[in-house]
PDB file of C-alpha atoms in Angstrom:
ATOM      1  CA  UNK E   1      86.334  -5.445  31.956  1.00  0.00           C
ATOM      2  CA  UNK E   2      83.086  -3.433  32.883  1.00  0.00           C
ATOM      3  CA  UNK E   3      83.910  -0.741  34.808  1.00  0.00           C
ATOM      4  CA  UNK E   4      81.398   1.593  36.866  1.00  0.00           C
ATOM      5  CA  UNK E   5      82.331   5.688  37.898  1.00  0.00           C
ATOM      6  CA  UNK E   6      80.362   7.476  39.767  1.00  0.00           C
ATOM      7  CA  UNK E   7      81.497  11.476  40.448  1.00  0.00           C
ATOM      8  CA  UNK E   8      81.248  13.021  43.077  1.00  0.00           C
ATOM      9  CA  UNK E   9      81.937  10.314  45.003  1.00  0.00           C
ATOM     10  CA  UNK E  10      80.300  12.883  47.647  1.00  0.00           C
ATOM     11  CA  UNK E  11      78.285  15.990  47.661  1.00  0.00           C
ATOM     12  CA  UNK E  12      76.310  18.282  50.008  1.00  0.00           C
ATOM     13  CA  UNK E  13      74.045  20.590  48.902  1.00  0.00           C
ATOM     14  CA  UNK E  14      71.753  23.353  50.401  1.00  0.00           C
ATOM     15  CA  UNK E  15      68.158  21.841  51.140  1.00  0.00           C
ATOM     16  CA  UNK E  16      65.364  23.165  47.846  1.00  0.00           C
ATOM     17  CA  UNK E  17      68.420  22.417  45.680  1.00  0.00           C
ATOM     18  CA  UNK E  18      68.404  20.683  42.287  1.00  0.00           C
ATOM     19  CA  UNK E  19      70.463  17.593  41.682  1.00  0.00           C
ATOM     20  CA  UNK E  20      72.463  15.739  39.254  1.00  0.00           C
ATOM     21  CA  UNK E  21      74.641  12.183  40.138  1.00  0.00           C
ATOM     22  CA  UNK E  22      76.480  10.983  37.790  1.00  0.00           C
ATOM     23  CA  UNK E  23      77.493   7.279  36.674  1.00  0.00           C
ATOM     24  CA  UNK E  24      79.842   6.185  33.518  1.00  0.00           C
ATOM     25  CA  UNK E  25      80.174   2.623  32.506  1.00  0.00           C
ATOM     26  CA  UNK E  26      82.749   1.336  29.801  1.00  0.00           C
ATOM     27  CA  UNK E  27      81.070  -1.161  27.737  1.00  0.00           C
ATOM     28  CA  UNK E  28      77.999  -0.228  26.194  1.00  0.00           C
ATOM     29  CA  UNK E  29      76.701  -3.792  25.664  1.00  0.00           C
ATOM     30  CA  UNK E  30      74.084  -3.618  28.995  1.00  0.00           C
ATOM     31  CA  UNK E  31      70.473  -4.999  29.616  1.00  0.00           C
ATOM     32  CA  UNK E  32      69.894  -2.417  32.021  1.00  0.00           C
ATOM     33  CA  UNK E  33      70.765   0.134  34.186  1.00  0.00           C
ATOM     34  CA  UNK E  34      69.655   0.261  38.061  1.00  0.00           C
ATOM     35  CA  UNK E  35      69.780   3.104  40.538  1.00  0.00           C
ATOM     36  CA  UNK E  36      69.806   2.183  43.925  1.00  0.00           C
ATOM     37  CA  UNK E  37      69.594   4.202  47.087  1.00  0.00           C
ATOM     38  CA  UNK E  38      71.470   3.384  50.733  1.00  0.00           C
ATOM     39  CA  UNK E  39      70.984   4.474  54.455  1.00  0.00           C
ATOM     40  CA  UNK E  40      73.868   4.048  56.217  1.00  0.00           C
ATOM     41  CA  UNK E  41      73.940  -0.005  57.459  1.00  0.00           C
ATOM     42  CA  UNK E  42      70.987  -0.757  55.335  1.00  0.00           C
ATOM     43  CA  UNK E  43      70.174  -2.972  52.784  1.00  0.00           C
ATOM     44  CA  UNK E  44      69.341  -1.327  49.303  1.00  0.00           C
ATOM     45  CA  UNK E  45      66.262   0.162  47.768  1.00  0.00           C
ATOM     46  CA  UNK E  46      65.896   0.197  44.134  1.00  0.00           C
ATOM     47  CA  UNK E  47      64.842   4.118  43.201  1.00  0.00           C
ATOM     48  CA  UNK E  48      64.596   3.577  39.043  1.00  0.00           C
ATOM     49  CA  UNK E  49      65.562   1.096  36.191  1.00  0.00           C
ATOM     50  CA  UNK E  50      66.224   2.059  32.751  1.00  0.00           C
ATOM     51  CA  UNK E  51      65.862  -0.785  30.234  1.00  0.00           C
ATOM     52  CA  UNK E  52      68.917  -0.255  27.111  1.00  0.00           C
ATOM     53  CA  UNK E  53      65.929   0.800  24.588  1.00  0.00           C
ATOM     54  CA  UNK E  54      64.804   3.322  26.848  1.00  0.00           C
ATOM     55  CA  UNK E  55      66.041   6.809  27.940  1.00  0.00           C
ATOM     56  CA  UNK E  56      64.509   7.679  30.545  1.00  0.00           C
ATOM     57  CA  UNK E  57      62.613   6.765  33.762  1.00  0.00           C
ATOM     58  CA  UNK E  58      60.890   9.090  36.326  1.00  0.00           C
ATOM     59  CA  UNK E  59      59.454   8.568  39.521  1.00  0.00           C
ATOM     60  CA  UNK E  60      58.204  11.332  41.878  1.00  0.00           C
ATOM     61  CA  UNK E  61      60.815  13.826  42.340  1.00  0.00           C
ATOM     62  CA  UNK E  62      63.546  11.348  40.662  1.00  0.00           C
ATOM     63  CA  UNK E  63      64.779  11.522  36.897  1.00  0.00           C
ATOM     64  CA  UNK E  64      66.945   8.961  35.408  1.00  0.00           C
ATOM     65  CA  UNK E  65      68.235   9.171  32.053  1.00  0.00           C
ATOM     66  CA  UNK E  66      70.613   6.794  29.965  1.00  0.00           C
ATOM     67  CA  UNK E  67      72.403   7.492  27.080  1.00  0.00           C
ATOM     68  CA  UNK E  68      74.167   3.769  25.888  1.00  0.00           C
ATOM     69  CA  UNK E  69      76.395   5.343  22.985  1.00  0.00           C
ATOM     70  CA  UNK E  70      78.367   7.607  25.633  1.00  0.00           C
ATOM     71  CA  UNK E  71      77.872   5.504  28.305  1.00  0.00           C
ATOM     72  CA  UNK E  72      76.278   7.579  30.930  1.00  0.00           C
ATOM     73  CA  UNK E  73      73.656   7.659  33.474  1.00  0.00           C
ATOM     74  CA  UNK E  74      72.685  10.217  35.282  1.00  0.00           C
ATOM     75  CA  UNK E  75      70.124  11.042  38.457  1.00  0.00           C
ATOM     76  CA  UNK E  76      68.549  13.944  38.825  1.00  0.00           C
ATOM     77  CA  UNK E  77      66.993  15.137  41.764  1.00  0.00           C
ATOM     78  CA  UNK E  78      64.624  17.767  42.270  1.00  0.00           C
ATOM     79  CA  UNK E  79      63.597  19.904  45.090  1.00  0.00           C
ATOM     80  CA  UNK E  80      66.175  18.015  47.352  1.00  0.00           C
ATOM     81  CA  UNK E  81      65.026  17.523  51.241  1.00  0.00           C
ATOM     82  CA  UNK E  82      67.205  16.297  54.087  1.00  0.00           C
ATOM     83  CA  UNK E  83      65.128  13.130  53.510  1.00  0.00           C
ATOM     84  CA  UNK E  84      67.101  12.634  50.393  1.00  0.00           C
ATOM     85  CA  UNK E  85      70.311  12.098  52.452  1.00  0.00           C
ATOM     86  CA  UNK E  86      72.224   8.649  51.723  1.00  0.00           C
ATOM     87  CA  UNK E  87      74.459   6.817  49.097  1.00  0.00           C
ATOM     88  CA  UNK E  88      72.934   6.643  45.819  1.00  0.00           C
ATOM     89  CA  UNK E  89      74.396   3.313  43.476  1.00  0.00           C
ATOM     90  CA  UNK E  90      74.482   3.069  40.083  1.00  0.00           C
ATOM     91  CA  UNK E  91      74.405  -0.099  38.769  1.00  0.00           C
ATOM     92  CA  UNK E  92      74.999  -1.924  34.923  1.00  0.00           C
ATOM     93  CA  UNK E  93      73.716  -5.845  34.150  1.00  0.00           C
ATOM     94  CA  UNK E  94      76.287  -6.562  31.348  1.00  0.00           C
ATOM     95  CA  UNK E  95      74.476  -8.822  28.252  1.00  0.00           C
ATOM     96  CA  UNK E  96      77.680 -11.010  28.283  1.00  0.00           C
ATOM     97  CA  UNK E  97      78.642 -11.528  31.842  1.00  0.00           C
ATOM     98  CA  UNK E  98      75.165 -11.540  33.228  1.00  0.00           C
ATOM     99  CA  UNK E  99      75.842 -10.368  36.157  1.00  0.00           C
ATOM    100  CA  UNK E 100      75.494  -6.747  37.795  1.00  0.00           C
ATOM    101  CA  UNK E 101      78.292  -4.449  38.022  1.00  0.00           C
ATOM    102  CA  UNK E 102      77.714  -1.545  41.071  1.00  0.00           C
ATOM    103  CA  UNK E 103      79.753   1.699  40.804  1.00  0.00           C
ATOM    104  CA  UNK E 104      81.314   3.361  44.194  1.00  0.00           C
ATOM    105  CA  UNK E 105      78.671   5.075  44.948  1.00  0.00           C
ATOM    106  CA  UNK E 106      77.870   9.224  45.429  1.00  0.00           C
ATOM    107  CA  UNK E 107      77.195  10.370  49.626  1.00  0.00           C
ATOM    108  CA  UNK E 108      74.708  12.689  49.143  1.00  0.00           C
ATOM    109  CA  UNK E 109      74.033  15.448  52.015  1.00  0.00           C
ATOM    110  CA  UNK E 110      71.326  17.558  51.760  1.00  0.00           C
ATOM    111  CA  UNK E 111      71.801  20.386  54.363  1.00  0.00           C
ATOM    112  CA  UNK E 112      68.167  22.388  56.371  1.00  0.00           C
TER     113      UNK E 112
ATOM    114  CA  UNK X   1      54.164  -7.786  51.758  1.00  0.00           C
ATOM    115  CA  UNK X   2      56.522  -9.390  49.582  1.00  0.00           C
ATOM    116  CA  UNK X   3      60.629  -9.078  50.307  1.00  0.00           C
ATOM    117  CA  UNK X   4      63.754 -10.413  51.343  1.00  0.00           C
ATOM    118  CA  UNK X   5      64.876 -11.847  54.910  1.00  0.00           C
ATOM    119  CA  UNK X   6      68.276 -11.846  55.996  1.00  0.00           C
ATOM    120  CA  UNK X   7      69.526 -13.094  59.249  1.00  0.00           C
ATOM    121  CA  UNK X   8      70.724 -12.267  61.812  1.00  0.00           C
ATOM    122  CA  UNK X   9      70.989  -8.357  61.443  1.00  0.00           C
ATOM    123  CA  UNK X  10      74.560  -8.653  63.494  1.00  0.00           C
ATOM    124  CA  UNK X  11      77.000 -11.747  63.555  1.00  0.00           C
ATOM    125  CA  UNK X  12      80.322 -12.197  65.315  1.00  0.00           C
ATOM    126  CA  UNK X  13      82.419 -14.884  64.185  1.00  0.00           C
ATOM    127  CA  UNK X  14      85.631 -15.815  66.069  1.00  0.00           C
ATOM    128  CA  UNK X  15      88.826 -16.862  64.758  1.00  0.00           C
ATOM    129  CA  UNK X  16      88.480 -20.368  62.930  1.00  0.00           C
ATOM    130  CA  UNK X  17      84.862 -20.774  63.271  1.00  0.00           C
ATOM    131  CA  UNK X  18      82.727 -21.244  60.634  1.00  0.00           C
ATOM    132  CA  UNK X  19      79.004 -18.863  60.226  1.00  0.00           C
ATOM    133  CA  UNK X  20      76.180 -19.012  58.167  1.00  0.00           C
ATOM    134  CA  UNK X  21      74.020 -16.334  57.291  1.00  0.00           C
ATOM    135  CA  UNK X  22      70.562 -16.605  56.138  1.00  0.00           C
ATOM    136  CA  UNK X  23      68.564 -14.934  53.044  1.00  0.00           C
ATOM    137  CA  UNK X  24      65.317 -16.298  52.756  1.00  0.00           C
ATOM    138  CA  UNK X  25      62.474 -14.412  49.932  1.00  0.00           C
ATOM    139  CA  UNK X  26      58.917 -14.505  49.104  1.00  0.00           C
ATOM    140  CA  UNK X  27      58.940 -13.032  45.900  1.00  0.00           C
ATOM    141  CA  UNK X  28      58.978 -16.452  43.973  1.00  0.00           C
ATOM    142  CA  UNK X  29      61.980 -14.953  42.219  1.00  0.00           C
ATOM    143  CA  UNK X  30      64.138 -17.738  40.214  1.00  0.00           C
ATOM    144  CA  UNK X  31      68.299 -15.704  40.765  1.00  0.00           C
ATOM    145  CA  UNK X  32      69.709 -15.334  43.767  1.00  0.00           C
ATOM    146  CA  UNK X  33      72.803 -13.666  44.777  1.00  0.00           C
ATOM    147  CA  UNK X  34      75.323 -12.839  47.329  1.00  0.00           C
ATOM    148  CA  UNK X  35      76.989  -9.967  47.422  1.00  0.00           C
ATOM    149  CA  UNK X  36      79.983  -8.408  50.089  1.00  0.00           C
ATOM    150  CA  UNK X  37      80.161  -4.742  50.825  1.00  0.00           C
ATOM    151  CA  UNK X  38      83.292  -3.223  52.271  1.00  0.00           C
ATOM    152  CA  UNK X  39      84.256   1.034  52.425  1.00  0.00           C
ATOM    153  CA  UNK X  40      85.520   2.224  49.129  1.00  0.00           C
ATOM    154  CA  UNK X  41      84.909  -0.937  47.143  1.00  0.00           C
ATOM    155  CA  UNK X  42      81.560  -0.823  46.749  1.00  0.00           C
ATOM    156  CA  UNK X  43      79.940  -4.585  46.020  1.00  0.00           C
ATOM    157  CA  UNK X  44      81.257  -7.991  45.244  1.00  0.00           C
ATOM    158  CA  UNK X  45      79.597 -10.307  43.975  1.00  0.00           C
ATOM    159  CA  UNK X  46      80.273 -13.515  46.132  1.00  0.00           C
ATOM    160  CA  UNK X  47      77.975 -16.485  44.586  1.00  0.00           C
ATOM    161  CA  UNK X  48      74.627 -16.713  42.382  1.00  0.00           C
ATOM    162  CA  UNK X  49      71.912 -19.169  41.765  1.00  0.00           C
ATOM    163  CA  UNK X  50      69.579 -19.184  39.148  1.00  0.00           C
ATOM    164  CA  UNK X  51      67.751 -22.110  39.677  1.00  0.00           C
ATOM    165  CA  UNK X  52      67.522 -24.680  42.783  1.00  0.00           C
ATOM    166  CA  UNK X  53      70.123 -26.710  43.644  1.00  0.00           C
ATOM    167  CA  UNK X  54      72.433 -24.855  41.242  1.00  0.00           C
ATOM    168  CA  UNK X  55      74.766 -22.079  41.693  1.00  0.00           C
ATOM    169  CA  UNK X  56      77.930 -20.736  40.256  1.00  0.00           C
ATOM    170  CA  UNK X  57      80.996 -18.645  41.855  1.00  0.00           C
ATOM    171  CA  UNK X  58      80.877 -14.466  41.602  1.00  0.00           C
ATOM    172  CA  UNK X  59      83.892 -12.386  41.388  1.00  0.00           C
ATOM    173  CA  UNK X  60      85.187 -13.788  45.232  1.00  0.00           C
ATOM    174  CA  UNK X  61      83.746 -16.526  46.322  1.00  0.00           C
ATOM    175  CA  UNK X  62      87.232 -18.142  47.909  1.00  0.00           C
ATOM    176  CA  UNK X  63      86.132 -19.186  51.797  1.00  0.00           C
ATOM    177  CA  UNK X  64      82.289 -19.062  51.043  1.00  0.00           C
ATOM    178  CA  UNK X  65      80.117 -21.801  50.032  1.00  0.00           C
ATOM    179  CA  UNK X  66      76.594 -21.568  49.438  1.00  0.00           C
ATOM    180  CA  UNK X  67      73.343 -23.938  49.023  1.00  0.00           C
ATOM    181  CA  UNK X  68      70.341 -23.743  46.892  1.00  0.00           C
ATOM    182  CA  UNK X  69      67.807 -26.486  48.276  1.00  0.00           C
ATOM    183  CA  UNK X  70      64.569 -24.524  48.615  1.00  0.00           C
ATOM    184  CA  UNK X  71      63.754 -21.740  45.826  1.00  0.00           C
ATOM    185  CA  UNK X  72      62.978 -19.702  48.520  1.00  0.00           C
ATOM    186  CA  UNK X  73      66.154 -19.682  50.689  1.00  0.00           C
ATOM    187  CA  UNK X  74      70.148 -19.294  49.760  1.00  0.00           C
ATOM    188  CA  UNK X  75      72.571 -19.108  52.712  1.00  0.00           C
ATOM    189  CA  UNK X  76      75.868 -18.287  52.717  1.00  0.00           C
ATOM    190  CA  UNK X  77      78.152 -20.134  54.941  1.00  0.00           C
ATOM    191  CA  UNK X  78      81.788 -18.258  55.474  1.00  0.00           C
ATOM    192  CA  UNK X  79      84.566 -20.982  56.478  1.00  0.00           C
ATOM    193  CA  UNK X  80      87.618 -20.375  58.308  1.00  0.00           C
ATOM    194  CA  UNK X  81      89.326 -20.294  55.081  1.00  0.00           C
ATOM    195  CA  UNK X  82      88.132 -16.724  54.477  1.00  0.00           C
ATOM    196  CA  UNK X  83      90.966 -14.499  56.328  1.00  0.00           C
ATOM    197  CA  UNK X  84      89.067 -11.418  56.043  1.00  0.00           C
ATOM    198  CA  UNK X  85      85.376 -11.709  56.441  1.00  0.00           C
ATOM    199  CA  UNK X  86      84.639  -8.696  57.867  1.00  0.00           C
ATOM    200  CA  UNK X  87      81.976  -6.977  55.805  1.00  0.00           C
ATOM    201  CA  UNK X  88      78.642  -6.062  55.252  1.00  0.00           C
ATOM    202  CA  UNK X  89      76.714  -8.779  52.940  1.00  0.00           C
ATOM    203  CA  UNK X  90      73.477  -8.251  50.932  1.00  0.00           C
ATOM    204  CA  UNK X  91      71.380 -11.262  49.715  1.00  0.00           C
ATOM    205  CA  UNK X  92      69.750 -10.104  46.421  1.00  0.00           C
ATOM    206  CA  UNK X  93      67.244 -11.356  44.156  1.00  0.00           C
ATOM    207  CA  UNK X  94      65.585 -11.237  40.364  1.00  0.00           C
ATOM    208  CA  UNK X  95      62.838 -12.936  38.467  1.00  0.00           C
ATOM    209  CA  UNK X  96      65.650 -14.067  36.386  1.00  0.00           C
ATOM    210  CA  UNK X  97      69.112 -13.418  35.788  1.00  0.00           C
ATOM    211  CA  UNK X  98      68.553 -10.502  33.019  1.00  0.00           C
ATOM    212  CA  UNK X  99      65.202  -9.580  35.279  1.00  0.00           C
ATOM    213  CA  UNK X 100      63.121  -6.634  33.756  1.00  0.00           C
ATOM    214  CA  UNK X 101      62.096  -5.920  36.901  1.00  0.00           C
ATOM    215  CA  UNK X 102      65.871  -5.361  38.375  1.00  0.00           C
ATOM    216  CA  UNK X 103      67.182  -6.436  41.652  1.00  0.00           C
ATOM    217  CA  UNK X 104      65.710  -6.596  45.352  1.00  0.00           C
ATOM    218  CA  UNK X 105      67.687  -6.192  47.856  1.00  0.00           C
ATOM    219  CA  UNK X 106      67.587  -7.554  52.056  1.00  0.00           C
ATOM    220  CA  UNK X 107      68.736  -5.254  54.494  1.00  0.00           C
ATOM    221  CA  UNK X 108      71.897  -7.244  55.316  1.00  0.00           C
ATOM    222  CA  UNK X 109      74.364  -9.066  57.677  1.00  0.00           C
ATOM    223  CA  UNK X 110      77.178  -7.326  59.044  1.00  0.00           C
ATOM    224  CA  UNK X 111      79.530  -9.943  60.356  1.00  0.00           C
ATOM    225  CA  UNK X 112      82.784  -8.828  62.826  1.00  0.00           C
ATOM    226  CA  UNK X 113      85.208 -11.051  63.555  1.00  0.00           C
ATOM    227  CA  UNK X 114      86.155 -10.910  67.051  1.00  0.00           C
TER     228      UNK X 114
END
């Protein structure tokens, strides 16, 4: 069974700092790999998707990498601003379930 | 602009009663899905569609059923057999079920039973 990790499962940081979130998923046999960002009782917004040939996807201030043979994702954020506040979700389409596994989820807090 | 509609934003259900929610999309996407957010257990998936008039069971779809008519629209109805439907719930959909472009995501019901 698929299973998603994501650690810290919160963190609060000092606004200006750099980021990393962190997501680990057991089975290595995945389409893709979504990141997904939530305000507190909203929907959510997709922030970056990594495709299994690919390593890496950037957009803006936001750096996703993927590494299949370890199993491990991982978000980095740069410059944080208080903006940046909310739960970020990792999440895994397995190949042989097609369907979309979500980890926990990290709070972020960035601090002014 | 292109998205997804759920409604209503907030639904009470009492005891025994049965509610639908509503997910409607104009992104001409082909999968949809339901999924059920509660604290610490991030999301379920409750029931998916990839085509109209089609659909299979997620993970917990005991007390739900769902309807695929319209390509555009997939609502979820929760029945009285569901003893704990108090949750948040996200409609979701893809281009297809392995979807290069990912998931998109409505802003979501949150239904209290009272």
């Amino acid at each position: 069974k698929q299973e998603v990790t994501q650690i810290p499962a919160a963190l609060s940081v000092p606004e200006g700092e750099n980021l990393v979130l962190n997501c680990s998923f057991t089975d290595s046999a995945i389409y893709n790999l979504q990141w997904f960002r939530q305000d507190p009782g909203k929907g959510l917004t997709s922030l970056l998707l990594i495709q299994s040939s690919q390593r890496e996807q950037t957009s803006g201030r936001l750096n996703a990498s993927l590494d299949k043979s370890s199993g491990r994702s991982t978000l980095y954020i740069a410059a944080s601003q208080p903006g940046d506040s909310a739960t970020y979700l990792c999440a895994v389409f397995l190949q042989g379930a097609q369907k979309l596994v979500f980890g926990q989820g990290t709070r972020l807090t960035i601090n002014p | 602009d292109g998205g997804i509609t759920q409604s209503p934003k907030y639904l009470f259900r009492k005891e025994g009663q049965n509610v639908t929610l509503s997910c409607e999309q104009n992104l001409n996407h082909d999968a949809m899905y339901w999924y059920r957010q509660d604290p610490g257990q991030g999301l379920r998936l409750i029931y998916y569609s990839q085509i109209v008039n089609d659909f299979q069971k997620g993970d917990i779809a005991e007390g739900y059923s769902v309807s695929r008519e319209k390509k555009e629209s997939f609502p979820l109805t929760v029945t009285s057999a569901q003893k704990n439907p108090t949750a948040f719930y996200l409609c979701a959909s893809s281009i297809d079920r392995a979807g290069p472009l990912g998931y998109t995501f409505g802003s979501g019901t949150r239904l209290t039973v009272v």
